[in-house]
Tab-separated table of C-alpha atoms in Angstrom:
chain	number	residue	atom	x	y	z
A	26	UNK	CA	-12.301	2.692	-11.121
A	27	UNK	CA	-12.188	0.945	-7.501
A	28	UNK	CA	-9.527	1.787	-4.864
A	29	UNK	CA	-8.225	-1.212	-2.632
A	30	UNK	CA	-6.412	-0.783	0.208
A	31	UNK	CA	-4.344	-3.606	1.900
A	32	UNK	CA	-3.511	-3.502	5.341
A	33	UNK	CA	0.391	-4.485	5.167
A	34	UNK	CA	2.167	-6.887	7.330
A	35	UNK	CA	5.257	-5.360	8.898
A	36	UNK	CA	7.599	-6.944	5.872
A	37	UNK	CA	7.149	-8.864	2.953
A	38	UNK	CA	9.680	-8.138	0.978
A	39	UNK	CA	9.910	-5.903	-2.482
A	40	UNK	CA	9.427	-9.080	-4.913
A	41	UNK	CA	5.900	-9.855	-3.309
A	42	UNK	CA	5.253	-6.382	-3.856
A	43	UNK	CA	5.837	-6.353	-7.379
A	44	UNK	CA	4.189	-9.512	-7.790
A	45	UNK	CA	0.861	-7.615	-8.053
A	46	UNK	CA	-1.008	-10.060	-5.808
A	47	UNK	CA	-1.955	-9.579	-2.244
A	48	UNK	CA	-1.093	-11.963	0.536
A	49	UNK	CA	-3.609	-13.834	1.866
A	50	UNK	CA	-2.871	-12.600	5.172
A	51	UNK	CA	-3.233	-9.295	4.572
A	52	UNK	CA	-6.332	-8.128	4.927
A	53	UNK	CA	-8.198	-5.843	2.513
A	54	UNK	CA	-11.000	-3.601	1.478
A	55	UNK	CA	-12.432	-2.575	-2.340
A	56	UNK	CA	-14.236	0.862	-2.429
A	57	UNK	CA	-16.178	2.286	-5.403
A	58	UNK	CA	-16.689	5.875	-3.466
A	59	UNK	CA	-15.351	9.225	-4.371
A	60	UNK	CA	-14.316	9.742	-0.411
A	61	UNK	CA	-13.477	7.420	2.291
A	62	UNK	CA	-12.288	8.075	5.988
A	63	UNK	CA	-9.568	5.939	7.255
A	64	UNK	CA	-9.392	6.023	11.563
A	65	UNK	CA	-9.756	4.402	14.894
A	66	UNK	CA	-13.665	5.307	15.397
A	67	UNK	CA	-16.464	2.789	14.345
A	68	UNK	CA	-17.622	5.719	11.673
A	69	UNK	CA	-14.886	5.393	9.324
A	70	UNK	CA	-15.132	3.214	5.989
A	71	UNK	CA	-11.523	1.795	6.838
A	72	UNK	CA	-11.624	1.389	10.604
A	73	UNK	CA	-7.986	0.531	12.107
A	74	UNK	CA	-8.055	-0.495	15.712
A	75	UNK	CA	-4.574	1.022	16.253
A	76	UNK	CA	-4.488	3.230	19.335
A	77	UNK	CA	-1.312	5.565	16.653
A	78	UNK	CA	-4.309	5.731	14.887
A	79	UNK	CA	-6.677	8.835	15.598
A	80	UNK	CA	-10.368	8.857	15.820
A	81	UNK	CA	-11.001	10.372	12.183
A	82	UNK	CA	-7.315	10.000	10.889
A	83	UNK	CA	-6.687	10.733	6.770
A	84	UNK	CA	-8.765	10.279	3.548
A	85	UNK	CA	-9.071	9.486	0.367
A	86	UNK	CA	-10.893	11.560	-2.219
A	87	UNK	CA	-11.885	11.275	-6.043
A	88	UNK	CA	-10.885	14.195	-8.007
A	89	UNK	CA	-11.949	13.941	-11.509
A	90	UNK	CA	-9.698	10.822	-12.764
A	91	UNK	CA	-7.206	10.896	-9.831
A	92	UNK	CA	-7.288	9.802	-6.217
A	93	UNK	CA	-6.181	12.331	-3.693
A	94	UNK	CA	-5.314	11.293	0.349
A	95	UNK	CA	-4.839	14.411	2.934
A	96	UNK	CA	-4.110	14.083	6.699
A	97	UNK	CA	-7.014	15.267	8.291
A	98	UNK	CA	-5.286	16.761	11.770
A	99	UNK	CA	-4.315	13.422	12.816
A	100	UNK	CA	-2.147	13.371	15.976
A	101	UNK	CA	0.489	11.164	14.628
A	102	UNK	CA	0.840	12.205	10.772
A	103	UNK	CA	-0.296	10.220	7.526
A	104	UNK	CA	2.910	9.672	5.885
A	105	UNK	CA	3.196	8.888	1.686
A	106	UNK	CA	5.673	6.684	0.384
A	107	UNK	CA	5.206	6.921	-3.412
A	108	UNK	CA	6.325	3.311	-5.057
A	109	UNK	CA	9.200	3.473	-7.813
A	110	UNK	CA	8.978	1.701	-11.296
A	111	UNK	CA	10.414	-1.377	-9.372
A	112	UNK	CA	7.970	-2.018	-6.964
A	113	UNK	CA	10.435	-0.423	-3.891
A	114	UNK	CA	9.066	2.459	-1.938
A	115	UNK	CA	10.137	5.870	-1.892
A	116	UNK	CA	11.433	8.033	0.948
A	117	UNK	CA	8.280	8.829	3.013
A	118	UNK	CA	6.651	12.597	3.042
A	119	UNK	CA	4.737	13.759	5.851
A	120	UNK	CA	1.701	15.779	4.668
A	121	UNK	CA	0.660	19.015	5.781
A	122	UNK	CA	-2.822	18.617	7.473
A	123	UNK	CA	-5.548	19.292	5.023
A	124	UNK	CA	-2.665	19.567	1.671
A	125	UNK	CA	-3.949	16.922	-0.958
A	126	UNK	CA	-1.405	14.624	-2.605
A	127	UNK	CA	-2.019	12.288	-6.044
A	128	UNK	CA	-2.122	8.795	-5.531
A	129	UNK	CA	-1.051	6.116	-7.307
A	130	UNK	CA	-1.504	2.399	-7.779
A	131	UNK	CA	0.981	0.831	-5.556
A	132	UNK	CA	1.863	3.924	-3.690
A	133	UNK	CA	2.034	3.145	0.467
A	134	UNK	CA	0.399	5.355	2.990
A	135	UNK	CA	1.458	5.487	6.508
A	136	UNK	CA	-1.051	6.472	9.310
A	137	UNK	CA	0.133	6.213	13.391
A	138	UNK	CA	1.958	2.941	13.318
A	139	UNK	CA	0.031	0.947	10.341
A	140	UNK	CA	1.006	0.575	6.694
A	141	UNK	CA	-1.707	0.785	3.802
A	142	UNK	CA	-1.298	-0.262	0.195
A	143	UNK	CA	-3.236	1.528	-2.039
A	144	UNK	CA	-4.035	0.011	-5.538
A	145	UNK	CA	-6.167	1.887	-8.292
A	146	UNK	CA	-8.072	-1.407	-10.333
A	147	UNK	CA	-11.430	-2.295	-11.355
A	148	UNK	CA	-12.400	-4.431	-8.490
A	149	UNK	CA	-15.546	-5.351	-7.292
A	150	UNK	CA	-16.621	-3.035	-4.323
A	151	UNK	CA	-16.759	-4.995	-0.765
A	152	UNK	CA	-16.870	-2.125	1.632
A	153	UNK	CA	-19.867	-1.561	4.082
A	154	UNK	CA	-20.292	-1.311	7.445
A	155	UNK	CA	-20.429	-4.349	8.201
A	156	UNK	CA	-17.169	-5.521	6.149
A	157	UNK	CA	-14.903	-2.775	7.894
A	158	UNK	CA	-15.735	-3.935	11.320
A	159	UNK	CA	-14.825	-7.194	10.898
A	160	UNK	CA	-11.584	-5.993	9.262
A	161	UNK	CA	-11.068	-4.132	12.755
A	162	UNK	CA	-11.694	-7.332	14.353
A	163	UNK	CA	-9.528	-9.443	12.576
A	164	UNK	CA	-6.759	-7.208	13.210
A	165	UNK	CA	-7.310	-7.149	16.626
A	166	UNK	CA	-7.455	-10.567	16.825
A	167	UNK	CA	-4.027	-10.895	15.216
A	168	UNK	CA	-3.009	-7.931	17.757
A	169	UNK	CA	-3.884	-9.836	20.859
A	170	UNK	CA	-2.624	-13.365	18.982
A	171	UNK	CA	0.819	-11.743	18.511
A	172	UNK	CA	0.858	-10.662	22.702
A	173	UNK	CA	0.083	-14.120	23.162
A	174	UNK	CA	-3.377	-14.231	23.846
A	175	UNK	CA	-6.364	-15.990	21.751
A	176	UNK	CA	-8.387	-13.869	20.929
A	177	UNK	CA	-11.455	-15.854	18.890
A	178	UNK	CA	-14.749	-16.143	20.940
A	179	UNK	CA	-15.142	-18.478	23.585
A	180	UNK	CA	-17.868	-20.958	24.557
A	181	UNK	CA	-17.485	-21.671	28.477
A	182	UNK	CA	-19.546	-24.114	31.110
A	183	UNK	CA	-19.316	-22.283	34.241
A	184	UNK	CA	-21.459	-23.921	36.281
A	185	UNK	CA	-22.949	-27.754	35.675
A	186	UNK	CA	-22.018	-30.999	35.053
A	187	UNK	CA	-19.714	-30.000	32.609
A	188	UNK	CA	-18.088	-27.123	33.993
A	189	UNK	CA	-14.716	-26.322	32.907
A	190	UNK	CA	-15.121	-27.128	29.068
A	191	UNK	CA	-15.167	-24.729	26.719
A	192	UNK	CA	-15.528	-24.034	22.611
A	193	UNK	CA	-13.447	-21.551	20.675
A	194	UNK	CA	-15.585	-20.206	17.932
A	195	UNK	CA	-13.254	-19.750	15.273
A	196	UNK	CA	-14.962	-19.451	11.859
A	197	UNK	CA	-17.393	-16.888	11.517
A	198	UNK	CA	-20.188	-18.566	9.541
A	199	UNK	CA	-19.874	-22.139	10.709
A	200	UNK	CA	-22.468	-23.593	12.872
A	201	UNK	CA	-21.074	-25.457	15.537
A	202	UNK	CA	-22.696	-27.928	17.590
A	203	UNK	CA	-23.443	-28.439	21.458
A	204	UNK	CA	-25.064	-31.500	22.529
A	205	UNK	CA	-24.744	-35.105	24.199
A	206	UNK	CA	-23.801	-36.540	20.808
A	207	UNK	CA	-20.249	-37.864	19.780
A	208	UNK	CA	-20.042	-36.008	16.701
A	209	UNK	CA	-20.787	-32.463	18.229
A	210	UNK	CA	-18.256	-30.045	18.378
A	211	UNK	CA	-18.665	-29.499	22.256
A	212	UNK	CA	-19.944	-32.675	23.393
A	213	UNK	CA	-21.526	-32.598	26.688
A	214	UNK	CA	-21.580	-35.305	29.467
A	215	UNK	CA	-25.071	-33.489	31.764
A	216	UNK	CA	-27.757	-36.180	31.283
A	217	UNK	CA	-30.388	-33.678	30.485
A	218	UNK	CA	-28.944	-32.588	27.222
A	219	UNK	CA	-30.154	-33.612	24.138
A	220	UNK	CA	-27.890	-34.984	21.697
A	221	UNK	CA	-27.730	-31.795	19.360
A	222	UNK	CA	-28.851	-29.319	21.995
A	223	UNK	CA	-28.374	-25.948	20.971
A	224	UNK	CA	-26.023	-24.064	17.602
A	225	UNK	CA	-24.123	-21.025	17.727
A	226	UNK	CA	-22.700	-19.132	14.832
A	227	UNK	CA	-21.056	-15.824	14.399
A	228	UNK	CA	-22.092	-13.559	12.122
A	229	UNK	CA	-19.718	-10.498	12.132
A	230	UNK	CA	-19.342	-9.131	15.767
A	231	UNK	CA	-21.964	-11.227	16.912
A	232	UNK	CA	-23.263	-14.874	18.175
A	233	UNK	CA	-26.214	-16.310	17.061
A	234	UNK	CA	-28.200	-18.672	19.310
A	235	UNK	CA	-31.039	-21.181	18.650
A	236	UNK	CA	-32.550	-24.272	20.140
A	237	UNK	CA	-32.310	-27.326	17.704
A	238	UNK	CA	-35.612	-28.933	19.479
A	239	UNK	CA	-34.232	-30.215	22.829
A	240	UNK	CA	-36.316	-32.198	25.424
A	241	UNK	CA	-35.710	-29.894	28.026
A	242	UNK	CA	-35.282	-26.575	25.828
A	243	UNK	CA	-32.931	-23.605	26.336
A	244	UNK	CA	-32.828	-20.468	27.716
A	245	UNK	CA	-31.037	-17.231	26.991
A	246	UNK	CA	-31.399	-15.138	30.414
A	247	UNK	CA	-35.079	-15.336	31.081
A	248	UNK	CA	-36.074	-15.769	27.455
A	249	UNK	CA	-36.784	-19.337	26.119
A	250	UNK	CA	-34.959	-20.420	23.182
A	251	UNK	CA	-36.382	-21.508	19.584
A	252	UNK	CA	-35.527	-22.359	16.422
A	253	UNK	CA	-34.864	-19.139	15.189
A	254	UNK	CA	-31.880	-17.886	15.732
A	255	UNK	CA	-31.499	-14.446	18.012
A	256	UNK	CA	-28.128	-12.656	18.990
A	257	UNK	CA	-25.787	-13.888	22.023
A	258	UNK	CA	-24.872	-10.312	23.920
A	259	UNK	CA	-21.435	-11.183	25.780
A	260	UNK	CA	-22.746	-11.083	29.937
A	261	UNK	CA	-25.819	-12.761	29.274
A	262	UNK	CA	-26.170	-16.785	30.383
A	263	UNK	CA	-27.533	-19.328	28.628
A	264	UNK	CA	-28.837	-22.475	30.038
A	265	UNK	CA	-29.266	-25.726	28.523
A	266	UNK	CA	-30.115	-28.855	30.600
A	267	UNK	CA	-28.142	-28.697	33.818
A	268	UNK	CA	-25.172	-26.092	32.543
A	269	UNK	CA	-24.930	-23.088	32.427
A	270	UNK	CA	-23.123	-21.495	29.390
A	271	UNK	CA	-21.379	-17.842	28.725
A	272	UNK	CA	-20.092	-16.145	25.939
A	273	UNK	CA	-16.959	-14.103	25.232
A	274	UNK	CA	-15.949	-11.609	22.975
A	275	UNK	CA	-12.511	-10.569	23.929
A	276	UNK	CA	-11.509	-8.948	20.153
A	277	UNK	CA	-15.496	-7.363	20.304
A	278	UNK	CA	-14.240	-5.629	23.823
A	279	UNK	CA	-10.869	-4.832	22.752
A	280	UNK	CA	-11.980	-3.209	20.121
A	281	UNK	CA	-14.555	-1.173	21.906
A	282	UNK	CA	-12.112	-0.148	24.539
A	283	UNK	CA	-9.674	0.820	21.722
A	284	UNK	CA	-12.479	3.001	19.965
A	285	UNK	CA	-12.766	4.660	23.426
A	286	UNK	CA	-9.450	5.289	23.990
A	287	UNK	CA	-7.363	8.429	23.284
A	288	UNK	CA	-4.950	8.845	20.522
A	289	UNK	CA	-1.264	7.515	21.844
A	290	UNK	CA	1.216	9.896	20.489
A	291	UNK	CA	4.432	8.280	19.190
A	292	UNK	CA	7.905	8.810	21.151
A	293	UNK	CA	9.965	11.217	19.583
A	294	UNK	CA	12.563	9.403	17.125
A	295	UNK	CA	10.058	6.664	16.682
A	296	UNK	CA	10.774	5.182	13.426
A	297	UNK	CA	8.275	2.763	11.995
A	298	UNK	CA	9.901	0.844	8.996
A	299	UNK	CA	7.822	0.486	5.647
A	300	UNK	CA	6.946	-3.191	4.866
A	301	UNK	CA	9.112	-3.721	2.202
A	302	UNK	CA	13.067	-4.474	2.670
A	303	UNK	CA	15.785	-1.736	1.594
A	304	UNK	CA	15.098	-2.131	-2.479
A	305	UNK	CA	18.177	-3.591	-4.123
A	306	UNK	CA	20.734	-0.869	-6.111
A	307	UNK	CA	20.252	-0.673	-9.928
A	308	UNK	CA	22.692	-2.452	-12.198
A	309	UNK	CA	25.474	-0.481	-13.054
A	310	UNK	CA	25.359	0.728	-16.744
A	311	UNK	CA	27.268	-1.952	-18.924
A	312	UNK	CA	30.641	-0.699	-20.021
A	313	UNK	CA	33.090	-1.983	-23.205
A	314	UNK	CA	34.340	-5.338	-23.253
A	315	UNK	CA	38.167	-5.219	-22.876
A	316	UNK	CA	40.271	-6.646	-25.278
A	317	UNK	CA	42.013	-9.965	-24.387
A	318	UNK	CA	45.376	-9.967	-22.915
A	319	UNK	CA	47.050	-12.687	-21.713
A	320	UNK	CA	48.969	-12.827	-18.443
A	321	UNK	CA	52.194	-12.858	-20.956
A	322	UNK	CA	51.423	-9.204	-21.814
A	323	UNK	CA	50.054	-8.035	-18.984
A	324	UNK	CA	53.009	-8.494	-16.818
A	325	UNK	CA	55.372	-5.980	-18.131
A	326	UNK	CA	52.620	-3.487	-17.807
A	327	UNK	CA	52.360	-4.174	-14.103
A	328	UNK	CA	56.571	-4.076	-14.007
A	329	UNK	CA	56.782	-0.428	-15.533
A	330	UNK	CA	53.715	1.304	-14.373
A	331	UNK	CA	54.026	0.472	-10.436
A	332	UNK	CA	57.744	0.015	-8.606
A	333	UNK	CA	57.711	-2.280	-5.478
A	334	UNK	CA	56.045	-0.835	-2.481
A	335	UNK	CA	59.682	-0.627	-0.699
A	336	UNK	CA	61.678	1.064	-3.265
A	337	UNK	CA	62.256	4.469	-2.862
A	338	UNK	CA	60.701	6.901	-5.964
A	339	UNK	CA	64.361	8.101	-6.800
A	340	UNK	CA	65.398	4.530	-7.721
A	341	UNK	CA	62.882	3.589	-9.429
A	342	UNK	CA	65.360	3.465	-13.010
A	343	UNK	CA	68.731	4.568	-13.933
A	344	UNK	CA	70.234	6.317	-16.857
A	345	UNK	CA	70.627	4.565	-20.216
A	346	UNK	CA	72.868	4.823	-23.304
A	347	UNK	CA	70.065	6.906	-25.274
A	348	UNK	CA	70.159	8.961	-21.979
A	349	UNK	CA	74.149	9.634	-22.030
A	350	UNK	CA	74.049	10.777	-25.941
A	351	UNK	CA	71.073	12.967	-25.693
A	352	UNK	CA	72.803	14.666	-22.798
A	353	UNK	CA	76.389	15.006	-25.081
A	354	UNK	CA	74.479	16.344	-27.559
A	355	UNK	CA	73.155	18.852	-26.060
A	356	UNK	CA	76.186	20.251	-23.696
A	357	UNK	CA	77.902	20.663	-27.536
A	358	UNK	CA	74.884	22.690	-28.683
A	359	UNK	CA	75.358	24.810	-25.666
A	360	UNK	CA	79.165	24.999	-26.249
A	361	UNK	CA	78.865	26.399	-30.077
A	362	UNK	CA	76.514	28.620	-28.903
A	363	UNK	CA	78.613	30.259	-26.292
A	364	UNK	CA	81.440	30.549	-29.005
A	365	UNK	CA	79.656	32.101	-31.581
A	366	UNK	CA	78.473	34.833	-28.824
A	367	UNK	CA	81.954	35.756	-27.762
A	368	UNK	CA	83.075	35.689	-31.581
A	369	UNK	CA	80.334	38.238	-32.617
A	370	UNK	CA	81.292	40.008	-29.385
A	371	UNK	CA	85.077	40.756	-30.659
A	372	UNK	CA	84.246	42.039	-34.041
């Protein structure tokens, strides 16, 4: 049995929840492991590039059949928030530092400031190295996306006729094109370039680079460039006719500077909401279906068992015939009583 874990957005409600499908923009992670480390440092199998987040933060163990998770001295506290039959969570626990808890599918961890959902299926494994870092990086990019900066690499002419343009490199995978051509996807206007010049793609954390057999060539630094492709490092220039490219990596160095960084403790009172809404209250248990009365029969009811709000509780009826008789009755009970006591007294 695989263990997924979904990075959660901050809400998405308790019906997507129970849907049983991720969203697509939540990133995610299948491991087929019996122990994973969840953290901030590039060693971890889930790396989360929250600075909440400590270096080597919680884990996630397999203990014969069952999944166990236990803080692992974090700073900030891994936090469980087991998931009720209706797909709302519970109230969260904080674990004691090295005290193993039983997972379950659907159950929500919390670790710093960041939400995982944990699900227990028979998915394919896609965690490695190489998959967890550019989990880190997409979230990073969001990070920096949500404070208003764009975060996807950047192609930039600094110097040459063409200075000022630049690429964003948004796709990892996709080759894109630099060149004199029309149809390129940075077209150039320097005389010396070729029409397809040069093609960069990313691949992970990094750019690749290679010359697509230019008149004049390329160089990367000092190095002349060929048709096989070689990595891009951020700080290094490339040149191609008369411009002069460079490459940056703002998620790459935000997420190295994060790595680096030291744990940020959270302020005291600090709460940090699950992603789910409050869970709606259970229907009440059904109860007997009332007879039917009509408004005709109801209405004496209402007269006899509640007087008018401004009549006094000693008015609220007077005395009756029945009343008068009962009351004759028994005053001439009492009175032959008190006869018969002084008659038995004389004799």
């Amino acid at each position: 049995m695989a263990i997924t874990i979904l990075v959660r957005n901050p809400r998405r409600g308790a019906a997507g929840a129970a849907s049983g499908s991720p969203s697509p923009s939540e990133p995610s992670l299948s491991f087929d492991t019996p122990r994973l480390v969840i953290g901030r440092g590039d060693g971890c199998e889930l790396r989360l590039p929250d600075p909440s987040v400590s270096s080597r933060h919680a884990s996630i163990r397999q203990r014969g059949a069952e999944y166990i998770v236990l803080d692992e001295g974090s700073t900030n506290g891994t936090f469980l928030a087991a998931c009720a039959a209706g797909g709302a969570p519970g109230i969260q626990v904080k674990l004691a530092a090295q005290s193993p808890r039983v997972i379950r599918s659907g159950d929500l961890v919390r670790v710093g400031r960041v939400w995982l959902e944990l699900r227990l299926d028979s998915a394919i494994s896609n965690a490695t190295a190489a998959t967890a870092k550019d989990l880190a990086l997409e979230l990073v990019t969001r990070a920096l996306a949500a404070a208003g900066e764009d975060a996807r690499p950047r192609l930039r002419v600094v110097e040459g006729p063409d200075v000022g343009k630049d690429l964003r490199l948004g796709e990892p995978g996709r080759h894109y094109l630099v060149g004199r051509a029309k149809d390129v996807d940075l077209p150039l206007d320097d005389e010396d370039a070729s029409r397809r010049h040069f093609d960069v793609v990313l691949r992970g954390d990094r750019a690749m680079v290679c010359d697509l057999g230019s008149k004049g060539g390329s160089a990367l630094g000092d190095v002349p460039l060929e048709a096989q492709p070689v990595a891009w490092k951020p700080g290094t220039r490339l040149y191609a006719g008369g411009n002069v490219f460079t490459l940056e990596l703002a998620a790459v160095e935000a997420l190295a500077e994060l790595e680096r960084g030291p744990d940020e403790v959270l302020r005291s009172g600090e709460v940090v909401d699950p992603p789910f809404d409050a869970p709606p209250p259970s229907p009440a248990e059904p109860t007997p279906e009332a007879p039917d009365v009509s408004e005709d029969d109801r209405a004496p009811l209402r007269r006899r068992d509640a007087a008018p709000a401004s009549q006094p509780r000693g008015e609220e009826s007077s005395w009756g015939l029945a009343d008068g008789a009962v009351m004759l009755i028994a005053l001439g009970v009492l009175l032959v009583s008190v006869v018969g006591f002084f008659w038995l007294l004389r004799r």
